[in-house]
Amino acid sequence: MKPRTVDKIATSLIVFFALFIVAILVGLLGYILFRGLSHISWDFLTSAPQKIRAGGGVGPQLFNSLFLLVLTLIITVPLGLGAGIFMAEYARPGKLTGFIRLIVEVLSSFPSIVVGLFGLLLIVNYFDLGFSMISGALALTVFNLPLMVRITEQAFRSVPKQQKEAGFALGLSKWKIVTTVLFPVALPTIITGTILSAGRVFGEAAALMFTAGMSSPRLDFTNWNPLSPSSPLNPFRPAETLAVHIWKVNSEGLAPDAVEIAAGASAVLVITVLLFNLGARFFGRFIYRKLTASKRMN
Amino acid sequence: MKSKKSRLEKHHIEDLVGRSYMAFCVLLLIVIIISMVYFVASKGLSTFITGGVSVGEFFFGTKWAPEADTPSFGAFPFISGSFLVTLLAALIASPLSICAALFMTEIVPGWGKKLLQPVIELLAGIPSVVYGFIGLSVIVPFLRDTFPGQGIGVAAGALVLSVMILPTITSVAADALAALPQNLKESSFALGATRWQTISRVILPTTMPSIMTGVVLGMARAFGEALAVQMVIGNAPFVPKSLFESASTLTSVITLSMGNTTMGSSYNNALWSMALVLMLMTFAFVGLVRLLERRNKI
């Protein structure tokens, strides 16, 4: 065969497979939204699930997912910032830095189920926090922290060197430069990365099954005392999240409309992740314009 | 007199506080990884130390009957199941991902990247339970109608996993292709080579180690994925004789049984041994990635 013919065949094959991947995504999203959207209503999003009857909603699960996400970010972001700034600005190349980098890499590649089991052993049993929101948040911290460190480090590294040098030339201390010169420039990238990682946390289930638990007590949404067991804000109650609920409904659901509930909850989950993705793009740009003098992001 | 006072100026204190906070964050990372390894290992090794199960029986025994009168803890069906779905998923996903990466960087560098980049990001963002749900409601019925068997099994698991690891392999491969020096390509074109000849004889051979890094990262993700696989693989504790037969993986058996066994029983300890295997495999995958990166540098 002529090389030219081979080239044409190979090119069309590559194009075909690339478009096939696009088709997979379109098919996936289309299927989830087609199956799920018809089941989503205000009632579905706010009412409590039913064990054996049809018509249950995902209200508490949705609330748990969001609350758990907030708790996790409150713990993870400051810790990730600290370690990430250290890796970007203070760590000198050497054995110790290499070792920390290896730790971050290993931690971020641990399967989430192993993180969940570690949480079960240490947080749930050893620290005796039980199946609770706070156990889940701590497990998710282990899961999310390495990512946060990497996001921060990359954001600080991408700041132009001149900015730092200008700060030194003005006689500022290193910490002052980090907090007042570098941090505002790095912040949009950090926020974008954090929102993207939030999407990942929102859909995580394997790390939560054995830490936040697979049940949700009856919640009283008028009770905002964080210490009362029926209050939604109590961090020491079991908290089944949306993702865990999808898994549970699929594998042991007894309700006659289990498939519809799983489809509706999947659609809610996917739409939220899509919103996180879009939000990450726009919010990053917005903050950058607010904090710096520039008109547009390069 | 003045110099003594300047020792404790405000910015010195700030610097000290900042540094100690960062040291705390980094120390926390180290504590997390050490305690993870320690706790999972001490639990996982008790099967062999106090449980009296020999290492050979655990790794190569095919009989899994933890609750029988004379229990046997052969984990070979799970270990082989994990490796089987992982390898199959990598075999399906790698060619597709390489095509997508070529499409983005070589065939239509302009809009190819604009089209596929968001597609890859969204595929990466879809939660694993949603993949499991789609696998259960689309892939399993399809396999049941087209092939002999129940639809659930190794093939369904491998298909679901292959879509899940597509984004990992594609983004690493695309980065590797984009980092290739232009002059290599240009000299190949100058010699009169067609695009496919350039791709197959110059571009792919030079970037292969980096692309393999992506494949290994994808395999690491597939090996540790729990819920999506558990939902479609069928969970029979046997070594499957065909791809369309129900099987199990390490993650699926842990997911299913960890909640139903009492802490400290030999059944439970055997599950922890499997978690330890998952952890050791993570180390192996990270080591492999490091090895490939080092090879790539030379």
Coordinates of C-alpha atoms in Angstrom, one line a residue:
Chain A
M1 CA 0.0 0.0 0.0
K2 CA 1.1 3.5 -0.7
P3 CA 2.3 5.5 2.4
R4 CA -0.2 8.2 1.5
T5 CA -3.1 5.7 1.7
V6 CA -1.9 4.3 5.0
D7 CA -1.6 7.8 6.3
K8 CA -5.3 8.5 5.3
I9 CA -6.5 5.3 6.9
A10 CA -4.6 6.0 10.1
T11 CA -5.7 9.6 10.4
S12 CA -9.3 8.7 9.9
L13 CA -9.0 5.9 12.6
I14 CA -7.5 8.4 15.1
V15 CA -10.2 10.9 14.3
F16 CA -12.8 8.2 14.7
F17 CA -11.6 7.1 18.1
A18 CA -11.2 10.7 19.4
L19 CA -14.8 11.5 18.3
F20 CA -15.8 8.2 19.9
I21 CA -14.6 9.5 23.3
V22 CA -16.7 12.6 22.7
A23 CA -19.7 10.4 21.9
I24 CA -19.1 8.4 25.1
L25 CA -19.3 11.6 27.2
V26 CA -22.3 12.9 25.3
G27 CA -24.0 9.5 25.7
L28 CA -23.2 9.4 29.4
L29 CA -24.5 12.8 30.2
G30 CA -27.5 12.5 27.9
Y31 CA -28.4 9.2 29.5
I32 CA -28.1 10.4 33.1
L33 CA -30.0 13.6 32.4
F34 CA -32.6 11.9 30.3
R35 CA -33.2 9.2 33.0
G36 CA -32.9 11.4 36.0
L37 CA -34.3 14.9 35.2
S38 CA -37.8 13.6 34.9
H39 CA -37.5 12.3 38.5
I40 CA -36.1 15.5 40.0
S41 CA -38.6 17.8 41.6
W42 CA -38.6 20.1 44.6
D43 CA -40.2 17.3 46.6
F44 CA -37.5 14.8 45.6
L45 CA -34.7 17.2 46.6
T46 CA -36.2 18.0 50.0
S47 CA -38.1 15.0 51.3
A48 CA -36.7 12.2 53.3
P49 CA -36.0 8.7 51.7
Q50 CA -38.5 5.9 52.2
K51 CA -37.4 2.4 53.1
I52 CA -39.9 0.2 51.3
R53 CA -42.5 2.5 49.8
A54 CA -42.1 4.5 46.6
G55 CA -41.8 8.3 46.5
G56 CA -38.8 8.8 48.8
G57 CA -36.5 11.8 48.3
V58 CA -32.9 12.6 48.9
G59 CA -33.2 15.7 51.1
P60 CA -31.1 14.7 54.1
Q61 CA -28.5 13.1 51.8
L62 CA -28.1 16.2 49.7
F63 CA -27.8 18.3 52.8
N64 CA -25.2 15.9 54.3
S65 CA -23.1 16.0 51.1
L66 CA -23.0 19.8 51.1
F67 CA -22.3 20.1 54.8
L68 CA -19.6 17.4 54.7
L69 CA -18.0 19.2 51.8
V70 CA -17.9 22.5 53.8
L71 CA -16.5 20.8 56.8
T72 CA -13.8 19.0 54.7
L73 CA -12.8 22.2 53.0
I74 CA -12.6 24.1 56.4
I75 CA -10.1 21.5 57.5
T76 CA -8.2 20.8 54.3
V77 CA -7.7 24.3 52.8
P78 CA -5.6 25.8 55.6
L79 CA -3.5 22.6 56.0
G80 CA -3.0 22.3 52.2
L81 CA -2.0 25.9 52.0
G82 CA 0.6 25.5 54.7
A83 CA 2.2 22.4 53.3
G84 CA 1.9 23.7 49.7
I85 CA 3.5 27.1 50.4
F86 CA 6.3 25.2 52.2
M87 CA 6.9 23.0 49.2
A88 CA 6.9 25.9 46.7
E89 CA 8.8 28.6 48.6
Y90 CA 10.7 27.2 51.5
A91 CA 11.8 23.6 50.8
R92 CA 15.3 23.3 49.6
P93 CA 16.1 20.6 47.1
G94 CA 17.4 17.6 49.0
K95 CA 16.5 14.3 50.5
L96 CA 13.9 15.6 52.9
T97 CA 12.0 17.5 50.2
G98 CA 12.2 14.5 47.9
F99 CA 10.7 12.4 50.7
I100 CA 7.8 14.8 51.3
R101 CA 7.1 14.9 47.6
L102 CA 7.0 11.1 47.5
I103 CA 4.6 11.1 50.5
V104 CA 2.3 13.5 48.7
E105 CA 2.4 11.3 45.6
V106 CA 1.7 8.1 47.5
L107 CA -1.1 9.7 49.6
S108 CA -2.8 10.9 46.5
S109 CA -2.6 7.5 44.8
F110 CA -4.0 5.5 47.7
P111 CA -7.3 3.9 46.7
S112 CA -10.2 5.8 48.4
I113 CA -11.4 2.6 50.0
V114 CA -8.1 2.2 51.8
V115 CA -8.4 5.8 53.1
G116 CA -11.9 4.8 54.2
L117 CA -10.7 1.7 56.0
F118 CA -7.9 3.8 57.7
G119 CA -10.6 6.2 58.8
L120 CA -12.7 3.3 60.2
L121 CA -9.8 2.0 62.2
L122 CA -8.2 5.2 63.5
I123 CA -11.0 7.8 63.6
V124 CA -14.2 5.8 64.0
N125 CA -12.8 3.1 66.4
Y126 CA -9.6 4.3 68.0
F127 CA -10.6 8.0 68.5
D128 CA -14.2 6.7 69.2
L129 CA -15.9 9.3 67.0
G130 CA -18.2 6.6 65.6
F131 CA -19.9 6.8 62.2
S132 CA -20.3 10.5 62.1
M133 CA -20.0 13.6 59.9
I134 CA -16.7 14.5 61.6
S135 CA -15.2 11.1 60.9
G136 CA -16.2 11.4 57.3
A137 CA -14.7 14.9 57.1
L138 CA -11.4 13.7 58.5
A139 CA -11.2 10.8 56.1
L140 CA -12.0 13.1 53.2
T141 CA -9.2 15.4 54.5
V142 CA -6.7 12.5 54.1
F143 CA -8.2 12.0 50.7
N144 CA -8.1 15.6 49.6
L145 CA -5.0 17.0 51.4
P146 CA -2.4 15.8 48.9
L147 CA -4.4 17.3 46.0
M148 CA -4.6 20.6 47.9
V149 CA -0.9 20.6 48.5
R150 CA -0.2 20.1 44.9
I151 CA -2.6 22.8 43.8
T152 CA -1.1 25.3 46.2
E153 CA 2.5 24.4 45.2
Q154 CA 1.7 24.8 41.5
A155 CA -0.1 28.0 42.0
F156 CA 2.8 29.6 43.9
R157 CA 5.3 28.3 41.4
S158 CA 3.5 29.9 38.5
V159 CA 3.8 33.4 40.0
P160 CA 6.4 35.4 38.0
K161 CA 9.8 35.5 39.7
Q162 CA 10.0 39.3 39.3
Q163 CA 7.1 39.8 41.8
K164 CA 9.1 38.1 44.5
E165 CA 12.3 39.9 43.6
A166 CA 10.5 43.2 43.7
G167 CA 9.3 42.4 47.2
F168 CA 12.9 41.5 48.3
A169 CA 14.1 44.7 46.8
L170 CA 11.7 46.6 49.0
G171 CA 13.2 44.9 52.0
L172 CA 10.1 42.9 52.9
S173 CA 10.5 39.7 54.9
K174 CA 10.0 36.4 53.2
W175 CA 6.7 35.7 55.0
K176 CA 5.4 39.2 54.2
I177 CA 6.2 38.5 50.5
V178 CA 4.5 35.2 50.6
T179 CA 1.3 36.5 52.2
T180 CA 1.0 39.9 50.6
V181 CA 2.7 39.6 47.2
L182 CA 2.6 36.0 46.0
F183 CA -0.6 34.8 47.7
P184 CA -3.0 37.3 45.9
V185 CA -1.5 36.4 42.5
A186 CA -1.7 32.6 43.3
L187 CA -5.2 32.8 44.7
P188 CA -7.3 32.4 41.5
T189 CA -5.4 29.2 40.6
I190 CA -5.8 28.0 44.1
I191 CA -9.6 28.7 44.1
T192 CA -10.0 27.0 40.7
G193 CA -8.2 24.0 41.9
T194 CA -10.1 23.9 45.2
I195 CA -13.5 24.0 43.5
L196 CA -12.5 21.2 41.1
S197 CA -11.3 19.1 44.1
A198 CA -14.6 19.9 45.8
G199 CA -16.4 18.3 42.9
R200 CA -14.3 15.2 43.5
V201 CA -15.0 15.2 47.2
F202 CA -18.7 15.7 46.5
G203 CA -18.9 12.5 44.5
E204 CA -16.7 10.4 46.7
A205 CA -18.4 7.4 48.3
A206 CA -15.9 4.6 49.0
A207 CA -14.0 6.6 51.7
L208 CA -17.3 7.6 53.4
M209 CA -19.1 4.2 53.7
F210 CA -17.2 3.2 56.7
T211 CA -16.6 6.6 58.2
A212 CA -19.6 8.8 57.8
G213 CA -21.8 5.8 57.8
M214 CA -24.6 4.5 55.6
S215 CA -27.6 5.8 57.5
S216 CA -29.0 9.2 58.3
P217 CA -31.1 9.9 61.4
R218 CA -34.4 11.7 61.2
L219 CA -33.4 15.3 60.8
D220 CA -35.4 18.2 62.1
F221 CA -34.6 21.1 59.9
T222 CA -36.1 23.6 62.3
N223 CA -33.6 22.6 65.0
W224 CA -30.3 24.5 64.5
N225 CA -28.7 23.6 67.8
P226 CA -25.5 21.9 66.7
L227 CA -25.4 19.7 69.8
S228 CA -28.9 18.1 69.5
P229 CA -28.8 14.7 67.9
S230 CA -31.6 15.5 65.5
S231 CA -30.1 18.8 64.3
P232 CA -28.8 18.8 60.8
L233 CA -25.8 20.8 62.0
N234 CA -24.6 18.2 64.6
P235 CA -21.2 17.0 63.3
F236 CA -21.4 13.9 65.5
R237 CA -24.4 12.2 63.9
P238 CA -24.1 9.6 61.1
A239 CA -24.4 11.2 57.7
E240 CA -25.1 9.2 54.6
T241 CA -24.2 11.3 51.6
L242 CA -25.8 11.4 48.1
A243 CA -23.1 9.3 46.5
V244 CA -23.3 6.6 49.3
H245 CA -27.1 6.7 48.9
I246 CA -26.9 5.9 45.2
W247 CA -24.7 2.9 46.0
K248 CA -26.9 1.7 48.7
V249 CA -30.1 2.1 46.7
N250 CA -28.6 0.2 43.8
S251 CA -27.2 -2.7 45.8
E252 CA -29.7 -3.1 48.7
G253 CA -32.6 -0.8 48.0
L254 CA -36.0 -2.2 48.7
A255 CA -38.2 0.7 47.5
P256 CA -40.1 -0.2 44.3
D257 CA -38.8 3.0 42.6
A258 CA -35.1 2.3 43.6
V259 CA -33.9 2.6 40.0
E260 CA -35.7 6.0 39.5
I261 CA -34.2 7.3 42.8
A262 CA -30.7 6.2 41.8
A263 CA -31.2 7.9 38.4
G264 CA -32.5 11.1 40.0
A265 CA -29.8 11.2 42.6
S266 CA -27.1 10.5 39.9
A267 CA -28.5 13.4 37.8
V268 CA -28.3 15.7 40.9
L269 CA -24.7 14.5 41.5
V270 CA -23.6 15.0 37.9
I271 CA -25.3 18.4 37.6
T272 CA -23.6 19.6 40.8
V273 CA -20.2 18.4 39.5
L274 CA -20.9 20.3 36.2
L275 CA -21.7 23.4 38.2
F276 CA -18.5 23.1 40.1
N277 CA -16.6 22.8 36.9
L278 CA -18.2 25.9 35.3
G279 CA -18.0 27.8 38.6
A280 CA -14.3 27.0 38.9
R281 CA -13.6 28.7 35.6
F282 CA -15.6 31.8 36.1
F283 CA -14.9 32.4 39.8
G284 CA -11.1 32.1 39.3
R285 CA -11.2 34.8 36.6
F286 CA -13.5 37.0 38.7
I287 CA -11.2 36.9 41.7
Y288 CA -8.1 37.5 39.6
R289 CA -9.7 40.7 38.3
K290 CA -10.7 41.8 41.8
L291 CA -7.3 41.2 43.4
T292 CA -5.0 42.5 40.7
A293 CA -4.8 45.5 38.6
S294 CA -5.0 43.5 35.3
K295 CA -8.0 43.6 33.1
R296 CA -7.9 40.0 31.9
M297 CA -6.3 36.7 32.7
N298 CA -3.3 35.9 30.5
Chain B
M1 CA 21.0 48.4 72.2
K2 CA 19.1 48.9 68.9
S3 CA 20.2 45.6 67.4
K4 CA 18.9 43.7 70.4
K5 CA 15.5 45.2 70.0
S6 CA 15.4 44.6 66.2
R7 CA 15.8 40.9 66.8
L8 CA 12.2 40.7 68.0
E9 CA 10.6 43.0 65.5
K10 CA 7.1 42.3 64.3
H11 CA 8.1 40.7 61.0
H12 CA 10.5 38.3 62.8
I13 CA 7.6 37.0 64.9
E14 CA 5.4 36.7 61.8
D15 CA 8.1 34.8 60.0
L16 CA 8.5 32.5 63.0
V17 CA 4.7 31.8 63.3
G18 CA 4.4 31.2 59.6
R19 CA 7.3 28.8 59.5
S20 CA 6.1 26.8 62.5
Y21 CA 2.6 26.6 61.0
M22 CA 4.1 25.2 57.7
A23 CA 6.3 22.8 59.6
F24 CA 3.1 21.6 61.4
C25 CA 1.3 21.0 58.1
V26 CA 4.2 19.1 56.6
L27 CA 4.7 17.1 59.8
L28 CA 1.0 16.2 59.7
L29 CA 1.4 14.8 56.2
I30 CA 4.3 12.6 57.5
V31 CA 2.2 11.5 60.5
I32 CA -0.7 10.6 58.3
I33 CA 1.2 8.4 56.0
I34 CA 3.2 6.6 58.8
S35 CA 0.0 5.9 60.8
M36 CA -1.8 4.7 57.7
V37 CA 1.0 2.2 56.9
Y38 CA 1.3 1.2 60.5
F39 CA -2.4 0.7 61.2
V40 CA -3.2 -1.1 58.0
A41 CA -0.1 -3.2 58.2
S42 CA -0.6 -4.2 61.8
K43 CA -4.2 -5.3 61.1
G44 CA -3.3 -6.9 57.8
L45 CA -0.4 -8.9 59.1
S46 CA -2.4 -10.4 61.9
T47 CA -4.0 -12.9 59.5
F48 CA -0.5 -14.4 59.1
I49 CA 0.9 -13.9 62.6
T50 CA -2.0 -14.8 64.9
G51 CA -4.5 -16.2 62.5
G52 CA -2.2 -19.0 61.4
V53 CA -2.9 -18.6 57.7
S54 CA 0.2 -19.2 55.6
V55 CA 1.2 -16.5 53.1
G56 CA 1.1 -19.1 50.3
E57 CA -2.4 -20.1 51.2
F58 CA -3.6 -16.5 51.2
F59 CA -2.0 -15.5 47.9
F60 CA -2.5 -18.7 45.9
G61 CA -5.3 -20.6 47.6
T62 CA -8.5 -20.6 45.5
K63 CA -10.9 -21.5 48.2
W64 CA -12.6 -18.6 49.9
A65 CA -14.8 -19.9 52.7
P66 CA -14.2 -17.6 55.7
E67 CA -17.4 -18.7 57.5
A68 CA -17.1 -22.5 57.0
D69 CA -16.5 -24.9 59.9
T70 CA -12.9 -25.2 58.8
P71 CA -12.5 -21.8 57.3
S72 CA -10.1 -21.2 54.4
F73 CA -8.8 -17.9 53.3
G74 CA -7.6 -18.3 49.8
A75 CA -7.7 -14.8 48.3
F76 CA -6.4 -15.8 44.9
P77 CA -9.9 -15.2 43.2
F78 CA -9.9 -11.6 44.4
I79 CA -6.3 -10.9 43.6
S80 CA -6.6 -12.4 40.1
G81 CA -9.9 -10.6 39.6
S82 CA -8.3 -7.3 40.4
F83 CA -5.4 -7.8 38.1
L84 CA -7.6 -9.1 35.3
V85 CA -10.0 -6.2 35.2
T86 CA -7.1 -3.7 35.6
L87 CA -5.2 -5.2 32.7
L88 CA -8.3 -5.5 30.5
A89 CA -9.3 -1.9 31.2
A90 CA -5.8 -0.6 30.4
L91 CA -5.8 -2.7 27.1
I92 CA -9.1 -1.1 26.1
A93 CA -8.4 2.4 27.3
S94 CA -4.8 2.9 26.2
P95 CA -5.3 2.8 22.4
L96 CA -8.3 5.1 22.7
S97 CA -6.5 7.5 24.9
I98 CA -3.4 7.6 22.7
C99 CA -5.7 8.3 19.7
A100 CA -7.4 11.2 21.6
A101 CA -4.0 12.6 22.6
L102 CA -2.8 12.4 19.0
F103 CA -6.0 14.1 17.9
M104 CA -5.4 16.9 20.3
T105 CA -1.8 17.5 19.5
E106 CA -1.0 16.3 16.0
I107 CA -4.1 16.1 13.8
V108 CA -6.0 19.2 14.7
P109 CA -4.0 21.1 17.4
G110 CA -6.4 24.0 17.4
W111 CA -10.0 23.0 18.0
G112 CA -9.1 19.4 18.8
K113 CA -7.7 20.5 22.1
K114 CA -10.6 22.9 22.6
L115 CA -13.1 20.1 22.0
L116 CA -11.4 17.2 23.9
Q117 CA -9.9 19.1 26.9
P118 CA -13.4 19.8 28.5
V119 CA -14.5 16.3 27.5
I120 CA -11.6 14.8 29.4
E121 CA -12.1 17.0 32.4
L122 CA -15.8 16.2 32.6
L123 CA -15.2 12.4 32.2
A124 CA -12.7 12.7 35.1
G125 CA -15.3 14.6 37.2
I126 CA -18.1 12.1 37.0
P127 CA -18.3 10.3 40.3
S128 CA -17.6 6.6 40.4
V129 CA -21.0 5.6 41.8
V130 CA -22.6 7.2 38.7
Y131 CA -20.3 5.2 36.5
G132 CA -21.4 2.1 38.4
F133 CA -25.1 3.0 38.0
I134 CA -24.7 3.5 34.2
G135 CA -22.7 0.3 34.0
L136 CA -25.5 -1.5 35.8
S137 CA -28.3 0.0 33.7
V138 CA -26.6 0.2 30.2
I139 CA -23.5 -2.0 29.9
V140 CA -24.8 -5.0 31.9
P141 CA -28.1 -5.4 30.0
F142 CA -26.2 -4.9 26.7
L143 CA -23.7 -7.7 27.5
R144 CA -26.6 -9.9 28.7
D145 CA -28.4 -9.6 25.4
T146 CA -25.3 -10.0 23.2
F147 CA -23.2 -12.6 25.0
P148 CA -23.9 -15.7 27.0
G149 CA -24.2 -15.2 30.7
Q150 CA -25.8 -12.8 33.1
G151 CA -24.1 -9.6 31.8
I152 CA -22.5 -9.0 35.1
G153 CA -18.8 -10.1 35.3
V154 CA -15.3 -9.3 34.4
A155 CA -16.1 -7.8 31.0
A156 CA -18.6 -5.3 32.4
G157 CA -16.2 -4.3 35.1
A158 CA -13.4 -3.8 32.6
L159 CA -15.6 -1.7 30.3
V160 CA -16.7 0.6 33.1
L161 CA -13.1 0.9 34.4
S162 CA -11.8 1.6 30.9
V163 CA -14.0 4.7 30.6
M164 CA -13.0 5.8 34.1
I165 CA -9.3 5.7 33.3
L166 CA -9.5 7.3 29.9
P167 CA -9.0 10.8 31.2
T168 CA -6.0 9.9 33.3
I169 CA -4.1 8.3 30.4
T170 CA -5.2 10.9 27.8
S171 CA -4.1 13.9 29.8
V172 CA -0.7 12.4 30.6
A173 CA -0.2 11.3 27.0
A174 CA -1.3 14.7 25.6
D175 CA 1.2 16.5 27.9
A176 CA 3.9 14.1 26.8
L177 CA 3.2 14.7 23.1
A178 CA 3.0 18.5 23.5
A179 CA 6.4 18.5 25.3
L180 CA 8.1 16.8 22.4
P181 CA 10.6 19.2 20.7
Q182 CA 9.2 20.5 17.4
N183 CA 12.4 19.9 15.4
L184 CA 12.1 16.1 15.7
K185 CA 8.8 16.3 13.9
E186 CA 10.0 18.9 11.4
S187 CA 13.0 16.9 10.4
S188 CA 10.8 13.9 9.8
F189 CA 8.5 15.8 7.6
A190 CA 11.5 17.3 5.8
L191 CA 12.6 13.8 4.9
G192 CA 9.3 13.4 3.1
A193 CA 7.6 11.2 5.7
T194 CA 3.8 11.3 5.9
R195 CA 2.0 12.3 9.1
W196 CA 1.4 8.7 10.1
Q197 CA 5.0 7.7 9.4
T198 CA 6.1 10.5 11.6
I199 CA 3.7 9.6 14.3
S200 CA 4.4 5.8 14.3
R201 CA 8.2 6.0 13.8
V202 CA 9.2 9.2 15.5
I203 CA 6.6 10.6 17.8
L204 CA 5.3 7.5 19.5
P205 CA 8.6 5.7 20.1
T206 CA 10.1 8.9 21.7
T207 CA 7.2 9.6 23.9
M208 CA 6.5 6.0 24.9
P209 CA 8.0 6.1 28.4
S210 CA 5.8 9.1 29.2
I211 CA 2.7 7.6 27.8
M212 CA 3.4 4.4 29.8
T213 CA 3.5 6.6 32.9
G214 CA -0.1 7.6 32.1
V215 CA -1.0 4.0 31.5
V216 CA 0.4 3.0 34.9
L217 CA -1.4 5.9 36.7
G218 CA -4.6 4.7 35.0
M219 CA -4.0 1.1 36.1
A220 CA -3.4 2.4 39.7
R221 CA -6.8 4.1 39.6
A222 CA -8.5 1.0 38.1
F223 CA -6.9 -1.3 40.7
G224 CA -8.1 0.7 43.6
E225 CA -11.6 1.6 42.3
A226 CA -14.2 0.0 44.5
L227 CA -17.8 0.9 44.1
A228 CA -18.2 1.1 40.3
V229 CA -16.6 -2.3 39.9
Q230 CA -18.4 -3.9 42.8
M231 CA -21.8 -2.9 41.2
V232 CA -21.2 -4.6 37.9
I233 CA -18.8 -7.5 38.5
G234 CA -21.2 -9.9 40.3
N235 CA -19.2 -10.6 43.4
A236 CA -18.8 -14.4 43.1
P237 CA -15.7 -15.5 45.0
F238 CA -14.3 -17.7 42.2
V239 CA -11.7 -17.4 39.6
P240 CA -13.8 -16.8 36.5
K241 CA -13.6 -19.2 33.5
S242 CA -14.9 -16.7 31.0
L243 CA -15.1 -12.9 30.8
F244 CA -18.9 -13.0 31.1
E245 CA -18.9 -14.9 34.4
S246 CA -19.4 -13.3 37.8
A247 CA -16.2 -12.6 39.7
S248 CA -14.7 -10.4 42.5
T249 CA -11.9 -8.0 43.1
L250 CA -10.0 -7.1 46.3
T251 CA -12.0 -3.8 46.5
S252 CA -15.4 -5.4 45.9
V253 CA -15.1 -8.0 48.6
I254 CA -13.8 -5.4 51.1
T255 CA -16.7 -3.1 50.2
L256 CA -19.3 -5.9 50.6
S257 CA -18.0 -7.7 53.7
M258 CA -16.2 -5.1 55.9
G259 CA -19.5 -3.9 57.3
N260 CA -20.9 -7.3 58.1
T261 CA -17.9 -8.8 60.0
T262 CA -16.9 -8.1 63.5
M263 CA -13.6 -6.3 64.2
G264 CA -10.9 -8.8 65.2
S265 CA -12.4 -11.9 63.8
S266 CA -10.3 -13.9 61.4
Y267 CA -12.7 -13.1 58.5
N268 CA -12.3 -9.4 59.2
N269 CA -8.6 -9.7 59.5
A270 CA -8.4 -11.4 56.1
L271 CA -10.2 -8.4 54.6
W272 CA -7.5 -6.2 56.2
S273 CA -4.9 -8.3 54.6
M274 CA -6.5 -7.5 51.3
A275 CA -6.4 -3.8 52.1
L276 CA -2.7 -4.3 52.9
V277 CA -2.3 -5.9 49.4
L278 CA -4.0 -2.8 47.9
M279 CA -1.7 -0.6 49.8
L280 CA 1.4 -2.5 48.7
M281 CA 0.2 -2.4 45.1
T282 CA -0.1 1.4 45.4
F283 CA 3.6 1.5 46.4
A284 CA 4.4 -0.7 43.4
F285 CA 2.5 1.6 41.0
V286 CA 4.2 4.7 42.4
G287 CA 7.6 3.1 42.2
L288 CA 6.9 2.1 38.6
V289 CA 5.9 5.6 37.7
R290 CA 9.1 6.9 39.3
L291 CA 11.1 4.4 37.3
L292 CA 9.5 5.4 34.0
E293 CA 10.0 9.1 34.8
R294 CA 13.7 8.5 35.5
R295 CA 14.0 6.6 32.2
N296 CA 12.3 9.5 30.4
K297 CA 14.8 12.0 31.7
I298 CA 17.8 10.4 30.1

